[in-house]
Amino acid sequence: MPRQKKGKKIEEDHVREPEIDEQEDVDEDEGDQPPTSIDPYEVLNVERTATEGDVKKAYRRLALLHHPDKVDPEKRDDAHKKFQEIVFAYGVLSDSDRRKTYDATGSLEDTSGEMFGWKEYFDEMYKKAVTKEMIEEDKKQYKESGEERDDILRFYTESKGDLDIVFENVVHSNVLEDETRFRDIINEAIKSGDVKPYKKYTGESAATKSARRKAAKKEEQEAEELATELGIGKKVMDGDENTLGELIRKRNAARMNNFLDDLEKKYASTGGRKKSKKASDNPPTEEEFLATQKKIGKGRKR
């Protein structure tokens, strides 16, 4: 009898194992599946009557804002998911047949099969999303269309006059180049009654203004130094399609390497070799690791 019970337990375990493996396979493949549950119009924030040009412009703006290579490493998973949705939405709405199918059925299932080649399409769009030409063209359209002014005043109002938040959220904004122009736009809007004269803006101290410009200069200098180090400065200026994305990726990689170097210095012993070995044998706890990462990240923020 005991032997039979033991045998039964083994058989039950054998039955359960494939179910666990199957679930693991599903989880692993999940990231490669197109996000068919989205509303492409909602993702791109365009009307159903949007023209091909409207769709393209909306895609470019969102691709620039949410490209995974433009965010910090810890935010990359969320950015990757958002970027997938943006690319898939554009893939549907930029193709007349796929768009007609979606408009007629309300379903994206028929647009995600092998004929779409989703994986290859996403990979291609990922590579092309950040280019010099694309940024310059979008910047020009953004300013001329009046969208920039709308965004400046919107973020000014939402932040109750915090220019730091305005610059963080307005696409293509540059503190060193745009602050005077942004202030002119805001001041004119205050004068005409379009926005309120928030105290945080009207009473901003000279020290705050100076700190913002100093941080912007430092960031610009770091970018130039990295471009020189990578030997791609001239290519970026000349509009090479691949080097701008490369610069962004390398910069994120450099930040991570610096973080690991700082972490190693913190936990490596300053004593003899024996102590150093002991430090490596006792790696930091997860709490210590996260605390150090937070401290280093805080030091690098503007």
Coordinates of C-alpha atoms in Angstrom, one line a residue:
M1 CA 0.0 0.0 0.0
P2 CA 2.7 2.6 0.9
R3 CA 4.4 1.8 -2.4
Q4 CA 1.2 2.5 -4.3
K5 CA 0.7 5.8 -2.6
K6 CA 4.2 6.8 -3.5
G7 CA 3.7 5.7 -7.1
K8 CA 0.5 7.8 -7.3
K9 CA 2.3 10.9 -6.1
I10 CA 5.0 10.5 -8.7
E11 CA 2.3 10.1 -11.4
E12 CA 0.5 13.3 -10.2
D13 CA 3.8 15.2 -10.3
H14 CA 4.5 14.0 -13.8
V15 CA 1.1 15.2 -15.0
R16 CA 1.6 18.7 -13.4
E17 CA 5.1 19.3 -14.8
P18 CA 4.0 19.9 -18.5
E19 CA 1.4 22.5 -17.3
I20 CA 4.1 24.5 -15.5
D21 CA 6.4 24.4 -18.5
E22 CA 3.6 25.3 -20.9
Q23 CA 2.8 28.4 -18.8
E24 CA 6.4 29.4 -18.7
D25 CA 6.5 29.2 -22.5
V26 CA 3.4 31.4 -22.8
D27 CA 5.0 34.0 -20.5
E28 CA 8.2 34.0 -22.5
D29 CA 6.4 34.5 -25.8
E30 CA 4.0 37.1 -24.5
G31 CA 6.4 40.0 -25.3
D32 CA 6.5 39.0 -29.0
Q33 CA 2.8 39.2 -29.5
P34 CA 1.2 42.3 -31.1
P35 CA -1.0 44.3 -28.7
T36 CA -4.3 43.5 -30.4
S37 CA -6.4 44.8 -27.5
I38 CA -5.6 48.5 -28.2
D39 CA -7.7 51.1 -30.0
P40 CA -5.2 52.5 -32.5
Y41 CA -7.0 55.8 -32.8
E42 CA -6.8 56.2 -29.0
V43 CA -3.2 55.2 -28.8
L44 CA -2.2 57.8 -31.5
N45 CA -4.7 60.3 -30.1
V46 CA -6.2 61.0 -33.5
E47 CA -9.8 61.2 -34.7
R48 CA -11.3 58.4 -36.9
T49 CA -11.4 61.0 -39.7
A50 CA -7.6 61.6 -39.4
T51 CA -5.8 61.9 -42.7
E52 CA -2.7 59.9 -43.6
G53 CA -0.6 63.0 -42.7
D54 CA -2.3 63.4 -39.3
V55 CA -1.6 59.7 -38.5
K56 CA 2.1 60.1 -39.5
K57 CA 2.6 63.3 -37.5
A58 CA 1.0 61.7 -34.4
Y59 CA 3.2 58.7 -34.8
R60 CA 6.4 60.7 -35.1
R61 CA 5.6 62.8 -32.0
L62 CA 4.8 59.8 -29.9
A63 CA 7.7 57.7 -31.2
L64 CA 10.1 60.5 -30.2
L65 CA 8.5 60.8 -26.7
H66 CA 8.4 57.1 -25.9
H67 CA 11.3 55.4 -27.7
P68 CA 12.8 52.9 -25.2
D69 CA 16.3 54.2 -25.9
K70 CA 15.4 57.6 -24.6
V71 CA 14.5 56.6 -21.1
D72 CA 16.4 55.4 -18.0
P73 CA 17.1 51.7 -17.8
E74 CA 14.6 51.1 -15.0
K75 CA 11.8 52.6 -17.1
R76 CA 12.6 50.7 -20.3
D77 CA 10.2 47.8 -19.9
D78 CA 7.2 50.2 -19.6
A79 CA 8.5 52.3 -22.5
H80 CA 9.0 49.2 -24.6
K81 CA 5.4 48.2 -24.1
K82 CA 4.1 51.7 -24.9
F83 CA 6.3 51.9 -28.0
Q84 CA 5.0 48.6 -29.2
E85 CA 1.4 49.9 -28.9
I86 CA 2.4 53.1 -30.8
V87 CA 4.1 51.1 -33.6
F88 CA 1.3 48.6 -33.9
A89 CA -1.3 51.4 -34.0
Y90 CA 0.6 53.2 -36.7
G91 CA 1.0 49.9 -38.6
V92 CA -2.8 49.6 -38.7
L93 CA -3.8 53.2 -39.5
S94 CA -1.0 53.9 -42.0
D95 CA -2.2 51.0 -44.2
S96 CA -5.5 51.6 -46.0
D97 CA -6.5 47.9 -46.1
R98 CA -5.7 47.2 -42.5
R99 CA -7.4 50.5 -41.5
K100 CA -10.6 49.6 -43.4
T101 CA -10.6 46.1 -41.9
Y102 CA -10.4 47.6 -38.4
D103 CA -13.0 50.3 -39.0
A104 CA -15.4 47.6 -40.3
T105 CA -14.8 44.9 -37.7
G106 CA -13.4 46.8 -34.7
S107 CA -11.0 43.9 -34.3
L108 CA -7.2 43.8 -34.7
E109 CA -6.9 40.1 -34.8
D110 CA -6.9 39.9 -38.6
T111 CA -4.1 42.5 -38.8
S112 CA -1.6 40.6 -36.6
G113 CA -1.0 37.5 -38.6
E114 CA 2.0 36.3 -40.5
M115 CA 1.1 38.5 -43.5
F116 CA 1.6 41.6 -41.3
G117 CA 5.1 40.3 -40.2
W118 CA 4.6 42.1 -36.8
K119 CA 8.0 41.1 -35.3
E120 CA 10.0 42.3 -38.4
Y121 CA 7.9 45.4 -38.7
F122 CA 8.4 46.4 -35.0
D123 CA 12.2 45.8 -35.2
E124 CA 12.4 47.9 -38.3
M125 CA 10.4 50.8 -36.8
Y126 CA 12.4 50.6 -33.6
K127 CA 15.6 51.2 -35.6
K128 CA 14.2 54.0 -37.6
A129 CA 12.3 55.8 -34.9
V130 CA 15.0 58.2 -33.8
T131 CA 16.8 60.0 -36.7
K132 CA 18.2 63.5 -37.2
E133 CA 15.9 64.2 -40.2
M134 CA 12.8 63.0 -38.3
I135 CA 13.6 65.2 -35.3
E136 CA 14.3 68.3 -37.4
E137 CA 11.2 67.8 -39.6
D138 CA 8.9 67.2 -36.6
K139 CA 10.4 70.2 -34.7
K140 CA 9.7 72.5 -37.6
Q141 CA 6.1 71.3 -38.0
Y142 CA 5.5 71.4 -34.2
K143 CA 6.5 75.0 -34.0
E144 CA 4.7 76.2 -37.1
S145 CA 1.4 74.5 -36.4
G146 CA 0.9 76.2 -33.0
E147 CA 1.0 72.9 -31.2
E148 CA 4.1 74.0 -29.3
R149 CA 2.4 77.0 -28.0
D150 CA -0.6 74.9 -26.9
D151 CA 1.7 72.5 -25.0
I152 CA 3.7 75.3 -23.4
L153 CA 0.6 76.9 -22.0
R154 CA -1.0 73.6 -21.0
F155 CA 2.0 72.4 -19.0
Y156 CA 2.4 75.9 -17.6
T157 CA -1.1 75.8 -16.3
E158 CA -1.0 72.2 -15.1
S159 CA 2.2 72.8 -13.2
K160 CA 1.0 76.2 -11.9
G161 CA 3.9 78.1 -13.4
D162 CA 6.8 75.6 -13.0
L163 CA 9.1 76.1 -15.9
D164 CA 11.1 73.1 -15.1
I165 CA 8.1 70.9 -15.7
V166 CA 7.3 72.8 -18.9
F167 CA 10.7 72.0 -20.3
E168 CA 10.5 68.4 -19.1
N169 CA 7.3 67.9 -21.1
V170 CA 7.4 70.1 -24.2
V171 CA 8.8 68.1 -27.1
H172 CA 12.1 69.4 -28.6
S173 CA 12.5 72.1 -25.9
N174 CA 16.0 73.3 -25.0
V175 CA 16.5 75.5 -21.9
L176 CA 19.5 77.3 -23.4
E177 CA 17.8 78.0 -26.7
D178 CA 14.1 78.3 -25.8
E179 CA 13.7 79.9 -22.4
T180 CA 13.4 83.5 -23.6
R181 CA 11.0 82.5 -26.4
F182 CA 8.9 80.4 -24.0
R183 CA 8.7 83.3 -21.6
D184 CA 7.6 85.6 -24.4
I185 CA 4.8 83.1 -25.2
I186 CA 3.7 82.8 -21.6
N187 CA 3.9 86.5 -20.9
E188 CA 1.8 87.3 -23.9
A189 CA -0.8 84.7 -22.9
I190 CA -0.9 86.2 -19.4
K191 CA -1.4 89.6 -20.8
S192 CA -4.3 88.4 -23.0
G193 CA -5.9 86.5 -20.2
D194 CA -5.4 83.0 -21.7
V195 CA -3.5 81.8 -18.6
K196 CA -3.1 83.0 -15.0
P197 CA 0.0 84.7 -13.7
Y198 CA 1.1 81.9 -11.3
K199 CA 3.4 83.0 -8.5
K200 CA 5.8 80.2 -9.1
Y201 CA 6.4 81.8 -12.5
T202 CA 6.2 85.5 -11.9
G203 CA 8.2 85.2 -8.6
E204 CA 10.8 82.7 -9.8
S205 CA 14.2 83.6 -8.2
A206 CA 17.4 84.4 -10.1
A207 CA 19.0 81.4 -8.3
T208 CA 16.4 79.0 -9.7
K209 CA 16.8 80.4 -13.3
S210 CA 20.6 80.1 -12.9
A211 CA 20.4 76.5 -11.6
R212 CA 18.2 75.5 -14.6
R213 CA 20.6 76.9 -17.1
K214 CA 23.6 75.4 -15.3
A215 CA 22.0 72.0 -15.4
A216 CA 21.2 72.3 -19.0
K217 CA 24.8 73.3 -19.9
K218 CA 26.1 70.4 -18.0
E219 CA 23.8 68.0 -19.8
E220 CA 24.7 69.5 -23.2
Q221 CA 28.4 69.2 -22.4
E222 CA 28.1 65.5 -21.3
A223 CA 26.3 64.7 -24.6
E224 CA 29.0 66.4 -26.6
E225 CA 31.8 64.6 -24.7
L226 CA 30.1 61.3 -25.2
A227 CA 29.6 62.0 -28.9
T228 CA 33.3 62.8 -29.2
E229 CA 34.3 59.7 -27.3
L230 CA 32.2 57.5 -29.6
G231 CA 33.5 59.3 -32.6
I232 CA 30.0 60.1 -34.0
G233 CA 29.7 63.8 -33.3
K234 CA 30.1 64.9 -36.9
K235 CA 27.8 62.1 -38.2
V236 CA 25.1 63.2 -35.9
M237 CA 25.4 66.8 -37.1
D238 CA 25.4 65.6 -40.7
G239 CA 22.2 63.7 -40.1
D240 CA 23.3 60.1 -40.2
E241 CA 20.2 57.9 -39.7
N242 CA 21.8 55.4 -37.2
T243 CA 24.2 57.4 -35.1
L244 CA 21.7 59.5 -33.1
G245 CA 20.0 56.3 -31.9
E246 CA 23.4 54.8 -31.2
L247 CA 24.4 57.9 -29.2
I248 CA 21.3 57.6 -27.0
R249 CA 21.8 53.8 -26.5
K250 CA 25.5 54.3 -25.7
R251 CA 24.7 57.1 -23.3
N252 CA 22.3 54.9 -21.4
A253 CA 24.8 52.1 -21.4
A254 CA 27.5 54.4 -20.1
R255 CA 25.2 55.5 -17.2
M256 CA 24.7 51.9 -16.2
N257 CA 28.4 51.2 -16.4
N258 CA 29.1 54.2 -14.2
F259 CA 26.5 53.0 -11.7
L260 CA 28.1 49.6 -11.5
D261 CA 31.5 51.2 -11.1
D262 CA 30.2 53.3 -8.2
L263 CA 28.6 50.3 -6.7
E264 CA 31.8 48.3 -6.9
K265 CA 33.7 51.2 -5.2
K266 CA 31.2 51.4 -2.4
Y267 CA 31.4 47.7 -1.5
A268 CA 35.1 46.9 -2.4
S269 CA 37.4 47.2 0.6
T270 CA 40.0 49.9 0.7
G271 CA 42.3 47.6 2.7
G272 CA 44.6 44.7 1.6
R273 CA 43.8 41.9 -0.8
K274 CA 42.4 39.7 1.9
K275 CA 39.7 42.3 2.8
S276 CA 39.0 42.9 -0.8
K277 CA 38.3 39.2 -1.4
K278 CA 36.0 39.2 1.7
A279 CA 34.0 42.1 0.2
S280 CA 33.5 40.3 -3.0
D281 CA 32.4 37.1 -1.1
N282 CA 29.7 39.2 0.6
P283 CA 27.8 41.0 -2.1
P284 CA 25.3 43.8 -1.0
T285 CA 21.8 42.8 -0.1
E286 CA 19.0 43.8 -2.4
E287 CA 18.0 46.6 0.0
E288 CA 21.6 48.0 -0.1
F289 CA 21.7 47.6 -3.9
L290 CA 18.5 49.5 -4.4
A291 CA 19.4 52.2 -1.9
T292 CA 22.8 52.8 -3.7
Q293 CA 21.1 52.9 -7.1
K294 CA 18.6 55.4 -5.9
K295 CA 21.4 57.6 -4.4
I296 CA 23.4 57.5 -7.6
G297 CA 20.4 58.2 -9.8
K298 CA 19.4 61.1 -7.6
G299 CA 22.8 62.6 -8.0
R300 CA 22.6 62.5 -11.7
K301 CA 19.2 64.1 -12.0
R302 CA 18.9 67.7 -13.2

